[in-house]
Coordinates of C-alpha atoms in Angstrom, one line a residue:
Chain A
M11 CA 0.0 0.0 0.0
S12 CA 1.4 3.4 -0.9
L13 CA 2.1 6.0 1.7
T14 CA -0.7 8.2 0.4
A15 CA -3.2 5.4 0.7
R16 CA -2.1 4.8 4.2
I17 CA -2.3 8.5 5.2
V18 CA -5.8 8.8 3.6
S19 CA -7.2 5.7 5.4
A20 CA -5.6 6.8 8.7
L21 CA -7.2 10.3 8.3
L22 CA -10.5 8.6 7.5
A23 CA -10.3 6.5 10.7
A24 CA -9.4 9.5 12.7
F25 CA -12.3 11.5 11.2
V26 CA -14.7 8.7 12.3
V27 CA -13.3 8.7 15.8
A28 CA -13.6 12.5 16.0
I29 CA -17.3 12.4 14.9
I30 CA -18.1 9.6 17.3
L31 CA -16.4 11.4 20.2
K32 CA -18.3 14.6 19.4
L33 CA -21.7 12.9 19.2
Q34 CA -21.0 11.0 22.4
R35 CA -20.0 14.2 24.2
R36 CA -23.1 16.0 23.0
G37 CA -25.2 13.2 24.4
G38 CA -26.5 12.3 21.0
L39 CA -25.3 8.7 21.1
V40 CA -26.0 5.9 23.5
S41 CA -22.7 4.6 24.9
K42 CA -23.1 1.1 23.5
Y43 CA -23.2 2.5 19.9
G44 CA -20.3 4.9 20.8
L45 CA -18.2 1.9 21.8
L46 CA -19.2 -0.1 18.7
W47 CA -18.1 2.7 16.3
M48 CA -15.0 3.5 18.3
A49 CA -14.0 -0.1 18.1
T50 CA -14.7 -0.1 14.4
S51 CA -12.5 3.0 13.9
A52 CA -9.8 1.5 16.0
V53 CA -9.7 -1.5 13.6
M54 CA -9.6 1.0 10.7
L55 CA -6.7 2.8 12.3
V56 CA -4.7 -0.4 12.8
M57 CA -5.3 -1.4 9.2
A58 CA -4.1 2.0 8.0
A59 CA -1.0 2.1 10.3
A60 CA -0.1 -1.5 9.6
P61 CA -1.6 -2.9 6.4
D62 CA 0.5 -6.0 6.7
V63 CA -1.8 -7.2 9.4
V64 CA -4.4 -7.9 6.7
D65 CA -1.9 -10.0 4.7
T66 CA -0.9 -11.9 7.8
V67 CA -4.4 -12.7 8.8
G68 CA -5.3 -13.6 5.2
G69 CA -2.3 -15.9 5.2
W70 CA -3.5 -17.7 8.3
L71 CA -6.9 -18.2 6.8
G72 CA -5.5 -19.3 3.4
V73 CA -7.0 -16.3 1.5
E74 CA -5.1 -15.7 -1.7
Y75 CA -6.2 -12.2 -2.5
T76 CA -6.2 -10.6 1.0
P77 CA -7.9 -7.3 0.2
S78 CA -11.1 -9.2 -0.5
L79 CA -10.9 -10.4 3.1
V80 CA -11.3 -6.7 4.2
F81 CA -14.4 -6.3 2.0
M82 CA -16.0 -9.5 3.1
A83 CA -15.4 -8.7 6.8
A84 CA -16.7 -5.2 6.3
L85 CA -19.8 -6.3 4.4
G86 CA -20.6 -9.0 7.0
F87 CA -20.1 -6.5 9.8
V88 CA -22.5 -4.0 8.2
L89 CA -25.1 -6.7 7.6
V90 CA -25.1 -7.9 11.2
V91 CA -25.3 -4.3 12.5
L92 CA -28.3 -3.6 10.2
V93 CA -30.2 -6.6 11.2
Q94 CA -29.5 -5.7 14.8
Y95 CA -30.9 -2.2 14.1
S96 CA -34.0 -3.6 12.5
W97 CA -34.6 -5.7 15.5
E98 CA -34.0 -2.8 17.9
L99 CA -36.3 -0.5 15.8
S100 CA -39.1 -3.1 15.9
R101 CA -38.8 -3.3 19.7
S102 CA -38.8 0.5 20.1
E103 CA -41.9 0.8 17.9
Q104 CA -43.7 -1.7 20.0
R105 CA -42.7 0.0 23.2
I106 CA -43.9 3.3 21.9
Q107 CA -47.2 1.8 20.9
I108 CA -47.7 0.4 24.3
L109 CA -46.8 3.7 25.9
M110 CA -49.3 5.5 23.7
E111 CA -52.0 3.1 24.7
E112 CA -51.3 3.7 28.3
V113 CA -51.4 7.5 27.7
A114 CA -54.8 7.2 26.0
L115 CA -56.2 5.0 28.8
L116 CA -54.8 7.3 31.6
R117 CA -56.1 10.4 29.9
R118 CA -59.5 8.8 29.7
E119 CA -59.4 7.9 33.4
L120 CA -58.2 11.4 34.3
D121 CA -61.1 13.0 32.3
E122 CA -63.5 10.7 34.1
Q123 CA -62.2 11.7 37.6
R124 CA -62.3 15.4 36.8
K125 CA -65.9 15.1 35.7
D126 CA -66.7 13.2 38.9
A127 CA -64.9 15.8 41.0
E128 CA -66.8 18.6 39.2
A129 CA -70.1 16.8 39.8
E130 CA -69.4 16.5 43.5
G131 CA -67.9 19.9 44.0
Chain B
M25 CA -77.0 -14.0 28.8
D26 CA -76.9 -11.1 31.1
N27 CA -78.3 -7.7 30.5
S28 CA -75.1 -5.7 30.8
G29 CA -75.4 -4.4 27.2
L30 CA -73.1 -3.9 24.2
I31 CA -69.9 -2.0 23.6
A32 CA -69.1 -0.7 20.1
V33 CA -65.5 0.1 19.3
I34 CA -65.0 2.6 16.5
P35 CA -61.5 3.4 15.4
A36 CA -61.4 6.8 13.8
Y37 CA -58.8 8.8 12.0
N38 CA -59.8 12.2 10.6
E39 CA -63.5 11.2 10.3
E40 CA -65.1 14.4 11.8
N41 CA -67.6 14.4 9.0
T42 CA -69.1 11.0 9.6
V43 CA -68.2 9.9 13.1
G44 CA -71.1 11.8 14.7
A45 CA -73.7 10.3 12.4
V46 CA -72.2 6.8 12.9
I47 CA -72.4 7.1 16.7
A48 CA -76.0 8.4 16.6
E49 CA -76.9 5.6 14.2
V50 CA -75.5 3.0 16.6
Q51 CA -77.2 4.5 19.6
R52 CA -80.5 4.8 17.8
T53 CA -80.4 1.1 16.8
C54 CA -79.3 -0.1 20.2
S55 CA -80.5 2.2 22.8
G56 CA -84.1 2.9 22.0
P57 CA -86.8 1.9 24.5
A58 CA -86.9 -1.8 25.0
E59 CA -90.3 -2.1 23.2
V60 CA -89.0 -0.7 19.9
R61 CA -85.5 -2.0 19.6
P62 CA -84.7 -5.4 18.2
A63 CA -84.6 -8.1 20.9
E64 CA -81.0 -9.0 20.3
V65 CA -79.5 -5.6 21.1
R66 CA -79.1 -3.8 24.4
P67 CA -78.0 -0.4 25.5
V68 CA -74.6 0.4 24.1
E69 CA -71.4 2.1 25.2
V70 CA -69.8 3.6 22.1
V71 CA -66.1 3.9 22.3
V72 CA -64.3 6.0 19.7
V73 CA -60.6 5.4 19.5
D74 CA -59.2 8.6 18.0
D75 CA -56.0 7.5 16.2
G76 CA -54.2 10.8 16.4
S77 CA -56.6 12.7 14.2
A78 CA -55.7 16.3 13.2
D79 CA -59.3 17.3 12.9
S80 CA -62.1 17.5 15.4
T81 CA -62.9 13.8 15.4
A82 CA -62.4 13.4 19.2
E83 CA -64.5 16.5 20.1
T84 CA -67.3 15.5 17.7
A85 CA -67.4 11.9 19.1
A86 CA -67.4 13.2 22.7
A87 CA -70.3 15.6 21.9
A88 CA -72.2 12.7 20.3
G89 CA -71.9 10.9 23.7
A90 CA -69.1 8.4 22.9
T91 CA -66.3 7.4 25.3
V92 CA -63.2 8.8 23.5
L93 CA -59.8 7.3 23.8
R94 CA -57.2 9.6 22.2
L95 CA -53.9 8.3 20.8
P96 CA -51.5 11.2 20.8
V97 CA -50.1 10.2 17.4
N98 CA -51.4 8.3 14.4
L99 CA -50.5 4.6 14.9
G100 CA -52.7 3.0 12.4
Y101 CA -56.0 1.0 12.4
G102 CA -54.7 -2.1 14.1
A103 CA -53.1 -0.2 16.9
A104 CA -56.3 1.8 17.5
L105 CA -58.3 -1.4 17.5
R106 CA -55.9 -3.0 20.0
L107 CA -56.4 -0.1 22.3
G108 CA -60.1 -0.4 21.9
F109 CA -59.9 -4.1 22.9
R110 CA -57.8 -3.4 25.9
Y111 CA -60.3 -0.8 27.1
A112 CA -63.3 -3.1 26.4
A113 CA -61.7 -6.0 28.3
G114 CA -62.1 -3.9 31.5
R115 CA -65.7 -3.0 30.9
Q116 CA -69.1 -4.6 31.5
W117 CA -70.9 -5.9 28.4
D118 CA -72.1 -9.2 26.8
C119 CA -71.3 -8.6 23.2
A120 CA -68.6 -6.3 21.7
L121 CA -68.8 -4.7 18.3
V122 CA -66.2 -3.2 16.0
L123 CA -67.3 -0.9 13.1
D124 CA -65.8 1.8 10.9
A125 CA -66.2 5.5 11.5
D126 CA -66.7 6.3 7.8
G127 CA -70.3 5.1 7.7
Q128 CA -69.5 2.0 5.6
H129 CA -71.0 -0.3 8.2
I130 CA -74.7 0.1 8.7
A131 CA -76.1 0.0 12.2
T132 CA -79.2 -1.8 11.2
D133 CA -77.0 -4.9 10.6
I134 CA -75.9 -4.9 14.2
P135 CA -78.9 -7.0 15.5
S136 CA -78.0 -9.9 13.2
L137 CA -74.3 -9.8 14.2
V138 CA -75.3 -9.7 17.9
A139 CA -77.7 -12.5 17.4
A140 CA -75.0 -14.7 15.9
C141 CA -72.7 -13.8 18.8
H142 CA -75.4 -14.7 21.3
S143 CA -76.1 -18.0 19.7
G144 CA -72.5 -19.2 20.4
A145 CA -70.0 -17.7 18.0
D146 CA -67.0 -16.0 19.6
L147 CA -66.2 -13.9 16.6
V148 CA -68.8 -12.8 14.0
L149 CA -67.8 -11.1 10.8
G150 CA -70.2 -9.0 8.7
S151 CA -69.5 -10.2 5.1
R152 CA -70.0 -8.1 2.0
F153 CA -69.5 -11.1 -0.2
H154 CA -71.7 -13.6 1.6
P155 CA -73.9 -15.8 -0.8
D156 CA -77.0 -14.4 1.0
C157 CA -76.0 -10.8 0.2
A158 CA -78.6 -9.0 -2.0
V159 CA -76.0 -7.0 -4.0
A160 CA -72.3 -7.6 -4.7
Y161 CA -70.2 -4.9 -3.1
P162 CA -67.9 -3.1 -5.5
V163 CA -64.2 -3.2 -4.6
S164 CA -61.0 -2.4 -6.5
R165 CA -59.3 -5.3 -8.4
I166 CA -56.2 -5.3 -6.2
R167 CA -58.3 -5.5 -3.1
R168 CA -60.5 -8.3 -4.5
A169 CA -57.4 -10.3 -5.5
A170 CA -55.8 -9.7 -2.1
I171 CA -59.0 -10.8 -0.3
R172 CA -59.0 -14.0 -2.4
V173 CA -55.4 -14.9 -1.5
V174 CA -56.0 -14.1 2.2
S175 CA -59.1 -16.3 2.2
R176 CA -57.2 -19.2 0.8
V177 CA -54.3 -18.8 3.3
L178 CA -56.7 -18.7 6.1
R179 CA -58.5 -21.8 4.9
H180 CA -55.3 -23.8 4.5
R181 CA -53.4 -22.5 7.5
R182 CA -56.2 -22.0 10.0
G183 CA -59.1 -24.1 8.7
V184 CA -61.6 -21.3 8.5
A185 CA -63.6 -20.7 5.4
L186 CA -64.7 -17.1 5.1
T187 CA -66.1 -15.1 2.2
D188 CA -64.9 -11.7 3.5
P189 CA -62.1 -12.1 6.0
T190 CA -61.0 -8.5 5.6
S191 CA -64.3 -7.2 6.9
G192 CA -63.9 -4.7 9.7
F193 CA -67.4 -5.2 11.0
W194 CA -67.2 -7.6 13.9
A195 CA -69.2 -8.8 16.9
M196 CA -67.2 -10.6 19.7
S197 CA -67.8 -12.6 22.8
R198 CA -65.8 -11.7 26.0
P199 CA -63.3 -14.6 25.6
C200 CA -62.5 -13.3 22.1
V201 CA -61.9 -9.7 23.3
E202 CA -59.9 -10.9 26.2
L203 CA -57.8 -13.1 23.9
F204 CA -57.2 -10.1 21.6
S205 CA -56.3 -7.7 24.4
R206 CA -53.8 -10.2 25.7
Q207 CA -52.4 -11.7 22.5
L208 CA -52.5 -9.1 19.7
P209 CA -48.9 -8.0 19.3
A210 CA -48.1 -4.3 19.5
G211 CA -47.7 -3.3 15.9
Y212 CA -50.8 -5.3 15.0
L213 CA -51.9 -3.9 11.7
D214 CA -55.0 -5.6 10.5
N215 CA -58.1 -7.5 11.7
L216 CA -56.8 -10.4 9.6
L217 CA -54.1 -11.1 12.2
G218 CA -56.8 -11.0 14.9
L219 CA -58.8 -13.4 12.9
S220 CA -55.9 -15.7 12.5
I221 CA -55.2 -15.6 16.3
A222 CA -58.8 -16.3 17.1
A223 CA -58.8 -19.3 14.7
R224 CA -55.6 -20.6 16.2
A225 CA -57.1 -20.3 19.7
G226 CA -60.0 -22.5 18.5
L227 CA -62.7 -19.8 18.9
A228 CA -65.9 -20.2 17.0
I229 CA -65.9 -17.9 14.0
A230 CA -69.1 -17.2 12.0
E231 CA -70.1 -14.9 9.1
V232 CA -73.4 -13.1 8.6
P233 CA -74.4 -11.2 5.4
V234 CA -74.3 -7.4 5.7
T235 CA -74.9 -4.5 3.3
M236 CA -72.1 -2.1 3.3
A237 CA -72.6 1.5 2.1
P238 CA -70.0 3.0 -0.1
R239 CA -67.8 5.1 2.2
Q240 CA -69.3 8.5 3.0
G241 CA -66.1 10.3 3.7
G242 CA -62.4 10.1 4.0
Q243 CA -60.0 8.0 2.0
P244 CA -59.5 4.2 2.0
S245 CA -56.8 3.6 4.6
T246 CA -54.5 2.1 2.0
Q247 CA -54.5 2.0 -1.8
G248 CA -52.4 0.8 -4.7
A249 CA -48.8 -0.3 -4.0
R250 CA -49.3 0.4 -0.3
L251 CA -52.2 -1.9 -0.3
V252 CA -50.1 -4.7 -1.8
F253 CA -47.3 -4.1 0.7
H254 CA -49.9 -4.1 3.5
Y255 CA -51.3 -7.4 2.4
L256 CA -47.8 -8.9 2.1
R257 CA -47.1 -7.9 5.6
T258 CA -50.3 -9.3 6.8
L259 CA -49.8 -12.6 4.9
L260 CA -46.3 -12.9 6.5
A261 CA -47.8 -12.3 9.9
I262 CA -50.7 -14.7 9.6
S263 CA -48.7 -17.5 7.9
I264 CA -45.6 -17.4 10.0
G265 CA -47.0 -15.8 13.1
G266 CA -45.1 -13.6 15.4
R267 CA -45.3 -9.9 15.1
S268 CA -46.8 -7.9 12.4

């Protein structure tokens, strides 16, 4: 890998770390996702700093064209993360719905009690 | 059979033009003096579930004498229905009804639904396509095809043969409403899933012929490509189970 490529990928990884840190500090990110993306950018940093790591790991696994290993791993990772997000989103939607139902039922009960109180008072 | 009456659940989303008339119609059919009203029906509590309407649906319904449950945001028909069932499960009645707020379902059909419910069915559907219907109800081609597919799936997977499984005009026994309030998943999108759950639980399901009026106001809840997507989701939910 050329020096330029290494610098670019290191900058990219650093950029991701910076964004994640900023989001985290602003409170816009739950810490579990913060950790996930920081770990991801750490891996990116390592690969930028020492691209030989990819070749070494590829050699262990018997992969001939090692860059494809990076793509496969990245794709697999993104897929797992997306499925996890779909699951989490479904769960949130359900929780919101149950919450709404409770709000509607409580509001009804409150109205009823107000009416009763008015009738008595 | 006790005399504790009926409960009618009406999910409504932006139906200010029709909801008042629908409530009045139901009350007129059910709550008249005992001498004039059909023997099957009893005084009724009308429950309007306002599904986050932007118009005055809730105010209109309350003014017409209905119990109003207001969802703060629009969650969809199934969610509104689920809330209605949860509310109904905690009330006193001997037969529960579900009907549309757009005037499509005609209150004069209520006695025959209630009669079928009292004679042992847990879930009674008002069918537009029943062989005993006087006139065929016009529906779009996509909807017709979807209804046919759904009927077939229900017959094969759940062993219930229905002519109009997508009907939203229901009468239910207490075990049925209690089952729904317990088992309908949040995210429940259609009465078909409820039907499927009732069939799986072994409840008695029946159909009676009804006349449906062309809708008096509002838009069909789903049309075109969305309708297809909606039915695919429903099919997935009723054939595999789990959440909708």
